Amino acid sequence: MIHPAYGVLRQVTESASVLLCHNPGPLTLEGTNTWVLRAPASDEMVVVDPGPDDAEHIGRLAALGPIPLVLISHRHGDHTDGIDAIVDATGATVRSVGSGFLRGLGGYLTDGEIIDAAGVRIRVLATPGHTADSVSFVLDDAVLTADTVLGRGTTVIDDEDGSLADYLDSLRRLRDLGSRTVLPGHGPELADLAAVADMYLSHRQERLEQVRQALVVLGDDATARQVVEEVYRDVDETLWKAAESSVRAQLAYLRAV
Ligand SMILES: [Zn+2]
């Protein structure tokens, strides 16, 4: 089946299936991927990121069977606005790094923690950068990267609490997990985490080099907008606002070193 497949639970690995929400957009790509984890023999399942507050999407998830646990990758609404609805529908416990989700909170996630649920072993890996609270969930054969590594395109560094230095570190941590399937928060799954992380790292280095060059032309105190107009000429203008936020992160990174 070809991504997107709205409304159909699509099995991707032995223990991971995806339900794609119908919320496409320039930053959500085809929409939010809600991941459903369970061992083949398990009736129960773990949901990673219920997605936006979309009654149809949450209804489909709840209809799959018992969901005792919901894990949250990071605070953004396209992953979390459906928390209340899924808790109401399933009684699930919700666990996150702790960015203000009070409903059903079952204790904060910690880096390196192992969660055994629905017959699946899930390791929490802190991967800050996109936001300060971003985590990835490592399975035996795959890793759920949420917005840290997308199925297509590149990740935006959040203006509020994102950090490019953290992000580059997180990419290196992911790369060190070696070759395994990437199950992203948006876009299609990818075959090889190590290769994708390497590609992201070299893309970031290229962009940083371009921003450095732009500052040579524009002067050291150039604004993010000026840099975007210089560096992101090859990128569709609808993405410039997001690019501006990434450039702010790059300027902060360059000006800190
Ligand atoms: Zn996000």
PDB file of C-alpha atoms and ligand atoms in Angstrom:
ATOM      1  CA  MET A   1       0.000   0.000   0.000  1.00  0.00           C
ATOM      2  CA  ILE A   2       1.251   3.472  -0.835  1.00  0.00           C
ATOM      3  CA  HIS A   3       1.572   6.221   1.768  1.00  0.00           C
ATOM      4  CA  PRO A   4      -0.822   7.941   2.392  1.00  0.00           C
ATOM      5  CA  ALA A   5      -3.477   5.429   3.294  1.00  0.00           C
ATOM      6  CA  TYR A   6      -5.930   7.427   5.398  1.00  0.00           C
ATOM      7  CA  GLY A   7      -8.046   5.590   7.886  1.00  0.00           C
ATOM      8  CA  VAL A   8      -6.507   2.164   7.281  1.00  0.00           C
ATOM      9  CA  LEU A   9      -4.234   0.580   9.866  1.00  0.00           C
ATOM     10  CA  ARG A  10      -1.179  -0.372   7.865  1.00  0.00           C
ATOM     11  CA  GLN A  11       1.318  -2.885   9.211  1.00  0.00           C
ATOM     12  CA  VAL A  12       4.938  -1.773   8.715  1.00  0.00           C
ATOM     13  CA  THR A  13       7.058  -4.084  10.882  1.00  0.00           C
ATOM     14  CA  GLU A  14       6.194  -7.196  12.868  1.00  0.00           C
ATOM     15  CA  SER A  15       5.195  -5.103  15.897  1.00  0.00           C
ATOM     16  CA  ALA A  16       4.439  -1.651  14.461  1.00  0.00           C
ATOM     17  CA  SER A  17       1.467  -0.454  12.412  1.00  0.00           C
ATOM     18  CA  VAL A  18       0.535   3.078  11.423  1.00  0.00           C
ATOM     19  CA  LEU A  19      -2.779   4.899  11.276  1.00  0.00           C
ATOM     20  CA  LEU A  20      -2.338   8.046   9.189  1.00  0.00           C
ATOM     21  CA  CYS A  21      -4.511  10.968  10.302  1.00  0.00           C
ATOM     22  CA  HIS A  22      -6.163  13.139   7.668  1.00  0.00           C
ATOM     23  CA  ASN A  23      -4.430  16.396   8.608  1.00  0.00           C
ATOM     24  CA  PRO A  24      -2.139  17.098   5.643  1.00  0.00           C
ATOM     25  CA  GLY A  25      -0.206  20.370   5.458  1.00  0.00           C
ATOM     26  CA  PRO A  26       3.170  21.915   4.624  1.00  0.00           C
ATOM     27  CA  LEU A  27       4.613  20.856   8.012  1.00  0.00           C
ATOM     28  CA  THR A  28       2.587  17.690   8.651  1.00  0.00           C
ATOM     29  CA  LEU A  29       3.235  16.320   5.121  1.00  0.00           C
ATOM     30  CA  GLU A  30       0.460  13.743   4.411  1.00  0.00           C
ATOM     31  CA  GLY A  31      -0.657  14.015   8.045  1.00  0.00           C
ATOM     32  CA  THR A  32       0.324  12.754  11.481  1.00  0.00           C
ATOM     33  CA  ASN A  33       1.392   9.122  11.789  1.00  0.00           C
ATOM     34  CA  THR A  34      -0.135   7.518  14.862  1.00  0.00           C
ATOM     35  CA  TRP A  35       1.863   4.380  15.623  1.00  0.00           C
ATOM     36  CA  VAL A  36       0.253   1.281  17.089  1.00  0.00           C
ATOM     37  CA  LEU A  37       2.645  -1.183  18.738  1.00  0.00           C
ATOM     38  CA  ARG A  38       1.861  -4.753  19.713  1.00  0.00           C
ATOM     39  CA  ALA A  39       3.473  -8.187  19.539  1.00  0.00           C
ATOM     40  CA  PRO A  40       1.663 -10.531  17.125  1.00  0.00           C
ATOM     41  CA  ALA A  41       0.132 -12.499  20.015  1.00  0.00           C
ATOM     42  CA  SER A  42      -1.004  -9.483  22.042  1.00  0.00           C
ATOM     43  CA  ASP A  43      -4.602  -8.208  22.217  1.00  0.00           C
ATOM     44  CA  GLU A  44      -3.508  -5.002  23.899  1.00  0.00           C
ATOM     45  CA  MET A  45      -1.651  -2.239  22.125  1.00  0.00           C
ATOM     46  CA  VAL A  46       0.432   0.820  22.815  1.00  0.00           C
ATOM     47  CA  VAL A  47      -0.392   3.988  20.896  1.00  0.00           C
ATOM     48  CA  VAL A  48       2.379   6.481  20.165  1.00  0.00           C
ATOM     49  CA  ASP A  49       1.017  10.004  19.510  1.00  0.00           C
ATOM     50  CA  PRO A  50      -2.784  10.056  19.247  1.00  0.00           C
ATOM     51  CA  GLY A  51      -2.495  12.974  16.811  1.00  0.00           C
ATOM     52  CA  PRO A  52      -4.771  16.010  16.577  1.00  0.00           C
ATOM     53  CA  ASP A  53      -8.219  16.203  18.178  1.00  0.00           C
ATOM     54  CA  ASP A  54      -9.907  14.408  15.293  1.00  0.00           C
ATOM     55  CA  ALA A  55     -12.977  12.406  16.335  1.00  0.00           C
ATOM     56  CA  GLU A  56     -12.830  10.031  13.388  1.00  0.00           C
ATOM     57  CA  HIS A  57      -9.135   9.259  13.895  1.00  0.00           C
ATOM     58  CA  ILE A  58      -9.479   8.717  17.653  1.00  0.00           C
ATOM     59  CA  GLY A  59     -12.609   6.612  17.073  1.00  0.00           C
ATOM     60  CA  ARG A  60     -10.692   4.341  14.704  1.00  0.00           C
ATOM     61  CA  LEU A  61      -7.869   3.936  17.235  1.00  0.00           C
ATOM     62  CA  ALA A  62     -10.248   3.137  20.087  1.00  0.00           C
ATOM     63  CA  ALA A  63     -12.000   0.528  17.936  1.00  0.00           C
ATOM     64  CA  LEU A  64      -8.764  -1.439  17.433  1.00  0.00           C
ATOM     65  CA  GLY A  65      -8.929  -3.017  20.900  1.00  0.00           C
ATOM     66  CA  PRO A  66      -7.673  -2.377  24.438  1.00  0.00           C
ATOM     67  CA  ILE A  67      -5.165   0.507  24.663  1.00  0.00           C
ATOM     68  CA  PRO A  68      -3.724   0.629  28.195  1.00  0.00           C
ATOM     69  CA  LEU A  69      -0.856   2.972  27.330  1.00  0.00           C
ATOM     70  CA  VAL A  70      -0.348   6.060  25.180  1.00  0.00           C
ATOM     71  CA  LEU A  71       3.176   7.427  24.699  1.00  0.00           C
ATOM     72  CA  ILE A  72       3.876  10.995  23.595  1.00  0.00           C
ATOM     73  CA  SER A  73       6.892  11.911  21.440  1.00  0.00           C
ATOM     74  CA  HIS A  74       6.751  15.678  22.052  1.00  0.00           C
ATOM     75  CA  ARG A  75       4.345  18.473  22.910  1.00  0.00           C
ATOM     76  CA  HIS A  76       3.224  19.723  19.466  1.00  0.00           C
ATOM     77  CA  GLY A  77      -0.545  19.756  18.952  1.00  0.00           C
ATOM     78  CA  ASP A  78      -0.522  17.689  15.760  1.00  0.00           C
ATOM     79  CA  HIS A  79       0.715  14.818  17.962  1.00  0.00           C
ATOM     80  CA  THR A  80      -1.063  15.587  21.241  1.00  0.00           C
ATOM     81  CA  ASP A  81      -4.359  17.485  20.843  1.00  0.00           C
ATOM     82  CA  GLY A  82      -6.176  14.125  20.733  1.00  0.00           C
ATOM     83  CA  ILE A  83      -4.965  13.083  24.211  1.00  0.00           C
ATOM     84  CA  ASP A  84      -8.188  13.967  26.056  1.00  0.00           C
ATOM     85  CA  ALA A  85     -10.349  12.210  23.468  1.00  0.00           C
ATOM     86  CA  ILE A  86      -8.297   8.999  23.494  1.00  0.00           C
ATOM     87  CA  VAL A  87      -8.203   8.922  27.302  1.00  0.00           C
ATOM     88  CA  ASP A  88     -11.983   9.373  27.355  1.00  0.00           C
ATOM     89  CA  ALA A  89     -12.459   6.606  24.797  1.00  0.00           C
ATOM     90  CA  THR A  90      -9.981   4.048  26.168  1.00  0.00           C
ATOM     91  CA  GLY A  91      -9.018   4.941  29.756  1.00  0.00           C
ATOM     92  CA  ALA A  92      -5.367   4.753  28.663  1.00  0.00           C
ATOM     93  CA  THR A  93      -2.523   5.999  30.804  1.00  0.00           C
ATOM     94  CA  VAL A  94      -0.595   8.768  29.040  1.00  0.00           C
ATOM     95  CA  ARG A  95       3.128   9.161  29.459  1.00  0.00           C
ATOM     96  CA  SER A  96       5.276  12.011  28.158  1.00  0.00           C
ATOM     97  CA  VAL A  97       8.467  13.800  29.070  1.00  0.00           C
ATOM     98  CA  GLY A  98       6.178  16.103  31.032  1.00  0.00           C
ATOM     99  CA  SER A  99       5.337  19.184  29.066  1.00  0.00           C
ATOM    100  CA  GLY A 100       2.045  19.931  30.720  1.00  0.00           C
ATOM    101  CA  PHE A 101      -0.185  16.995  29.839  1.00  0.00           C
ATOM    102  CA  LEU A 102      -2.170  16.414  32.998  1.00  0.00           C
ATOM    103  CA  ARG A 103      -4.856  14.058  31.703  1.00  0.00           C
ATOM    104  CA  GLY A 104      -4.083  10.422  32.511  1.00  0.00           C
ATOM    105  CA  LEU A 105      -0.482  11.237  33.284  1.00  0.00           C
ATOM    106  CA  GLY A 106       1.284   8.016  34.258  1.00  0.00           C
ATOM    107  CA  GLY A 107       4.690   9.381  35.208  1.00  0.00           C
ATOM    108  CA  TYR A 108       7.296  11.169  33.171  1.00  0.00           C
ATOM    109  CA  LEU A 109       9.396   9.355  30.597  1.00  0.00           C
ATOM    110  CA  THR A 110      13.115   9.235  31.314  1.00  0.00           C
ATOM    111  CA  ASP A 111      16.047   8.772  28.936  1.00  0.00           C
ATOM    112  CA  GLY A 112      17.091   5.120  28.704  1.00  0.00           C
ATOM    113  CA  GLU A 113      13.928   3.824  30.371  1.00  0.00           C
ATOM    114  CA  ILE A 114      12.666   0.452  29.142  1.00  0.00           C
ATOM    115  CA  ILE A 115       8.912   0.005  28.788  1.00  0.00           C
ATOM    116  CA  ASP A 116       7.489  -3.498  28.362  1.00  0.00           C
ATOM    117  CA  ALA A 117       3.931  -3.312  27.066  1.00  0.00           C
ATOM    118  CA  ALA A 118       1.721  -5.220  24.630  1.00  0.00           C
ATOM    119  CA  GLY A 119       4.546  -7.748  24.280  1.00  0.00           C
ATOM    120  CA  VAL A 120       6.896  -5.087  22.894  1.00  0.00           C
ATOM    121  CA  ARG A 121      10.109  -3.804  24.410  1.00  0.00           C
ATOM    122  CA  ILE A 122      10.353  -0.037  23.977  1.00  0.00           C
ATOM    123  CA  ARG A 123      13.411   1.990  24.946  1.00  0.00           C
ATOM    124  CA  VAL A 124      13.031   5.728  25.502  1.00  0.00           C
ATOM    125  CA  LEU A 125      15.787   7.747  23.833  1.00  0.00           C
ATOM    126  CA  ALA A 126      15.960  11.488  24.525  1.00  0.00           C
ATOM    127  CA  THR A 127      16.373  13.242  21.164  1.00  0.00           C
ATOM    128  CA  PRO A 128      15.895  16.962  21.907  1.00  0.00           C
ATOM    129  CA  GLY A 129      16.345  19.561  19.192  1.00  0.00           C
ATOM    130  CA  HIS A 130      13.076  19.810  17.231  1.00  0.00           C
ATOM    131  CA  THR A 131      11.683  20.663  20.679  1.00  0.00           C
ATOM    132  CA  ALA A 132      13.337  20.356  24.093  1.00  0.00           C
ATOM    133  CA  ASP A 133      10.974  17.508  25.007  1.00  0.00           C
ATOM    134  CA  SER A 134      11.399  15.359  21.873  1.00  0.00           C
ATOM    135  CA  VAL A 135      11.999  11.648  22.460  1.00  0.00           C
ATOM    136  CA  SER A 136      12.362   8.672  20.149  1.00  0.00           C
ATOM    137  CA  PHE A 137      11.148   5.183  20.958  1.00  0.00           C
ATOM    138  CA  VAL A 138      13.577   2.392  20.099  1.00  0.00           C
ATOM    139  CA  LEU A 139      12.247  -1.071  19.221  1.00  0.00           C
ATOM    140  CA  ASP A 140      14.321  -4.177  18.487  1.00  0.00           C
ATOM    141  CA  ASP A 141      14.234  -3.640  14.714  1.00  0.00           C
ATOM    142  CA  ALA A 142      13.047  -0.043  14.292  1.00  0.00           C
ATOM    143  CA  VAL A 143      12.889   3.386  15.889  1.00  0.00           C
ATOM    144  CA  LEU A 144       9.986   5.793  16.156  1.00  0.00           C
ATOM    145  CA  THR A 145      11.573   9.164  15.476  1.00  0.00           C
ATOM    146  CA  ALA A 146       8.471  11.439  15.511  1.00  0.00           C
ATOM    147  CA  ASP A 147       9.535  14.850  14.171  1.00  0.00           C
ATOM    148  CA  THR A 148      13.263  14.347  14.801  1.00  0.00           C
ATOM    149  CA  VAL A 149      13.611  12.417  11.528  1.00  0.00           C
ATOM    150  CA  LEU A 150      10.746  12.716   9.038  1.00  0.00           C
ATOM    151  CA  GLY A 151       9.867  10.409   6.179  1.00  0.00           C
ATOM    152  CA  ARG A 152      10.585  13.219   3.747  1.00  0.00           C
ATOM    153  CA  GLY A 153      12.090  16.720   3.873  1.00  0.00           C
ATOM    154  CA  THR A 154      13.813  18.130   6.941  1.00  0.00           C
ATOM    155  CA  THR A 155      12.862  18.949  10.495  1.00  0.00           C
ATOM    156  CA  VAL A 156      12.091  22.438  11.787  1.00  0.00           C
ATOM    157  CA  ILE A 157      13.834  23.600  14.952  1.00  0.00           C
ATOM    158  CA  ASP A 158      11.095  25.036  17.186  1.00  0.00           C
ATOM    159  CA  ASP A 159      11.525  28.733  18.006  1.00  0.00           C
ATOM    160  CA  GLU A 160      10.386  28.385  21.578  1.00  0.00           C
ATOM    161  CA  ASP A 161      12.658  25.670  22.941  1.00  0.00           C
ATOM    162  CA  GLY A 162      14.333  23.908  19.996  1.00  0.00           C
ATOM    163  CA  SER A 163      18.111  23.861  19.681  1.00  0.00           C
ATOM    164  CA  LEU A 164      20.292  23.062  16.692  1.00  0.00           C
ATOM    165  CA  ALA A 165      23.225  21.980  18.881  1.00  0.00           C
ATOM    166  CA  ASP A 166      20.941  19.501  20.693  1.00  0.00           C
ATOM    167  CA  TYR A 167      19.464  18.429  17.384  1.00  0.00           C
ATOM    168  CA  LEU A 168      22.849  17.586  15.870  1.00  0.00           C
ATOM    169  CA  ASP A 169      23.703  15.582  19.015  1.00  0.00           C
ATOM    170  CA  SER A 170      20.398  13.734  18.750  1.00  0.00           C
ATOM    171  CA  LEU A 171      21.051  12.853  15.109  1.00  0.00           C
ATOM    172  CA  ARG A 172      24.402  11.412  16.148  1.00  0.00           C
ATOM    173  CA  ARG A 173      22.734   9.362  18.916  1.00  0.00           C
ATOM    174  CA  LEU A 174      20.250   8.017  16.372  1.00  0.00           C
ATOM    175  CA  ARG A 175      22.974   7.276  13.851  1.00  0.00           C
ATOM    176  CA  ASP A 176      24.808   5.269  16.529  1.00  0.00           C
ATOM    177  CA  LEU A 177      21.812   2.919  16.788  1.00  0.00           C
ATOM    178  CA  GLY A 178      22.912   1.594  13.404  1.00  0.00           C
ATOM    179  CA  SER A 179      20.864   0.235  10.590  1.00  0.00           C
ATOM    180  CA  ARG A 180      17.169  -0.135  11.417  1.00  0.00           C
ATOM    181  CA  THR A 181      13.800   0.964  10.081  1.00  0.00           C
ATOM    182  CA  VAL A 182      12.726   4.592  10.681  1.00  0.00           C
ATOM    183  CA  LEU A 183       9.095   5.014  11.718  1.00  0.00           C
ATOM    184  CA  PRO A 184       8.618   8.797  11.506  1.00  0.00           C
ATOM    185  CA  GLY A 185       5.932  11.145  12.847  1.00  0.00           C
ATOM    186  CA  HIS A 186       5.134  12.314   9.324  1.00  0.00           C
ATOM    187  CA  GLY A 187       5.762  10.814   5.904  1.00  0.00           C
ATOM    188  CA  PRO A 188       6.616   7.268   4.868  1.00  0.00           C
ATOM    189  CA  GLU A 189       8.857   4.866   6.793  1.00  0.00           C
ATOM    190  CA  LEU A 190      12.505   4.660   5.738  1.00  0.00           C
ATOM    191  CA  ALA A 191      14.716   1.583   5.460  1.00  0.00           C
ATOM    192  CA  ASP A 192      17.945   2.668   7.127  1.00  0.00           C
ATOM    193  CA  LEU A 193      18.228   4.977  10.136  1.00  0.00           C
ATOM    194  CA  ALA A 194      22.032   5.272  10.010  1.00  0.00           C
ATOM    195  CA  ALA A 195      21.964   6.359   6.360  1.00  0.00           C
ATOM    196  CA  VAL A 196      19.142   8.853   6.934  1.00  0.00           C
ATOM    197  CA  ALA A 197      20.783  10.350  10.032  1.00  0.00           C
ATOM    198  CA  ASP A 198      24.014  10.771   8.062  1.00  0.00           C
ATOM    199  CA  MET A 199      22.099  12.485   5.270  1.00  0.00           C
ATOM    200  CA  TYR A 200      20.388  14.841   7.748  1.00  0.00           C
ATOM    201  CA  LEU A 201      23.736  15.649   9.385  1.00  0.00           C
ATOM    202  CA  SER A 202      25.389  16.525   6.087  1.00  0.00           C
ATOM    203  CA  HIS A 203      22.330  18.535   4.993  1.00  0.00           C
ATOM    204  CA  ARG A 204      22.522  20.534   8.248  1.00  0.00           C
ATOM    205  CA  GLN A 205      26.251  21.123   7.778  1.00  0.00           C
ATOM    206  CA  GLU A 206      25.581  22.341   4.226  1.00  0.00           C
ATOM    207  CA  ARG A 207      22.860  24.738   5.393  1.00  0.00           C
ATOM    208  CA  LEU A 208      25.118  26.001   8.193  1.00  0.00           C
ATOM    209  CA  GLU A 209      27.847  26.628   5.657  1.00  0.00           C
ATOM    210  CA  GLN A 210      25.347  28.500   3.443  1.00  0.00           C
ATOM    211  CA  VAL A 211      24.248  30.633   6.392  1.00  0.00           C
ATOM    212  CA  ARG A 212      27.902  31.367   7.209  1.00  0.00           C
ATOM    213  CA  GLN A 213      28.404  32.447   3.571  1.00  0.00           C
ATOM    214  CA  ALA A 214      25.225  34.556   3.653  1.00  0.00           C
ATOM    215  CA  LEU A 215      26.537  36.370   6.736  1.00  0.00           C
ATOM    216  CA  VAL A 216      29.706  37.199   4.821  1.00  0.00           C
ATOM    217  CA  VAL A 217      27.520  38.890   2.165  1.00  0.00           C
ATOM    218  CA  LEU A 218      24.854  40.372   4.459  1.00  0.00           C
ATOM    219  CA  GLY A 219      26.976  41.235   7.478  1.00  0.00           C
ATOM    220  CA  ASP A 220      27.114  39.550  10.873  1.00  0.00           C
ATOM    221  CA  ASP A 221      23.961  41.197  12.230  1.00  0.00           C
ATOM    222  CA  ALA A 222      21.692  40.158   9.326  1.00  0.00           C
ATOM    223  CA  THR A 223      18.139  39.169  10.297  1.00  0.00           C
ATOM    224  CA  ALA A 224      16.781  35.644   9.889  1.00  0.00           C
ATOM    225  CA  ARG A 225      14.448  36.873   7.139  1.00  0.00           C
ATOM    226  CA  GLN A 226      17.333  38.339   5.129  1.00  0.00           C
ATOM    227  CA  VAL A 227      19.224  35.079   5.438  1.00  0.00           C
ATOM    228  CA  VAL A 228      16.160  33.071   4.320  1.00  0.00           C
ATOM    229  CA  GLU A 229      15.786  35.212   1.216  1.00  0.00           C
ATOM    230  CA  GLU A 230      19.429  34.561   0.420  1.00  0.00           C
ATOM    231  CA  VAL A 231      19.770  30.872   1.335  1.00  0.00           C
ATOM    232  CA  TYR A 232      16.317  29.363   0.757  1.00  0.00           C
ATOM    233  CA  ARG A 233      15.732  30.713  -2.751  1.00  0.00           C
ATOM    234  CA  ASP A 234      15.454  27.089  -3.942  1.00  0.00           C
ATOM    235  CA  VAL A 235      12.699  26.295  -1.424  1.00  0.00           C
ATOM    236  CA  ASP A 236       8.978  26.929  -1.988  1.00  0.00           C
ATOM    237  CA  GLU A 237       7.936  30.290  -0.501  1.00  0.00           C
ATOM    238  CA  THR A 238       5.148  28.701   1.581  1.00  0.00           C
ATOM    239  CA  LEU A 239       7.924  27.143   3.674  1.00  0.00           C
ATOM    240  CA  TRP A 240       9.835  30.367   4.288  1.00  0.00           C
ATOM    241  CA  LYS A 241       8.173  31.026   7.619  1.00  0.00           C
ATOM    242  CA  ALA A 242       9.300  27.617   8.869  1.00  0.00           C
ATOM    243  CA  ALA A 243      12.701  28.201   7.266  1.00  0.00           C
ATOM    244  CA  GLU A 244      12.963  31.502   9.140  1.00  0.00           C
ATOM    245  CA  SER A 245      12.586  29.633  12.399  1.00  0.00           C
ATOM    246  CA  SER A 246      15.298  27.179  11.329  1.00  0.00           C
ATOM    247  CA  VAL A 247      17.566  30.066  10.342  1.00  0.00           C
ATOM    248  CA  ARG A 248      17.035  31.691  13.740  1.00  0.00           C
ATOM    249  CA  ALA A 249      18.206  28.394  15.244  1.00  0.00           C
ATOM    250  CA  GLN A 250      21.217  28.340  12.935  1.00  0.00           C
ATOM    251  CA  LEU A 251      22.104  31.944  13.737  1.00  0.00           C
ATOM    252  CA  ALA A 252      21.841  31.158  17.453  1.00  0.00           C
ATOM    253  CA  TYR A 253      24.097  28.147  16.921  1.00  0.00           C
ATOM    254  CA  LEU A 254      26.681  30.083  14.889  1.00  0.00           C
ATOM    255  CA  ARG A 255      26.630  33.087  17.209  1.00  0.00           C
ATOM    256  CA  ALA A 256      27.158  30.831  20.266  1.00  0.00           C
ATOM    257  CA  VAL A 257      30.407  29.326  18.941  1.00  0.00           C
TER     258      VAL A 257
HETATM  259 ZN    ZN B   1       6.504  18.573  16.088  1.00  0.00          ZN
END
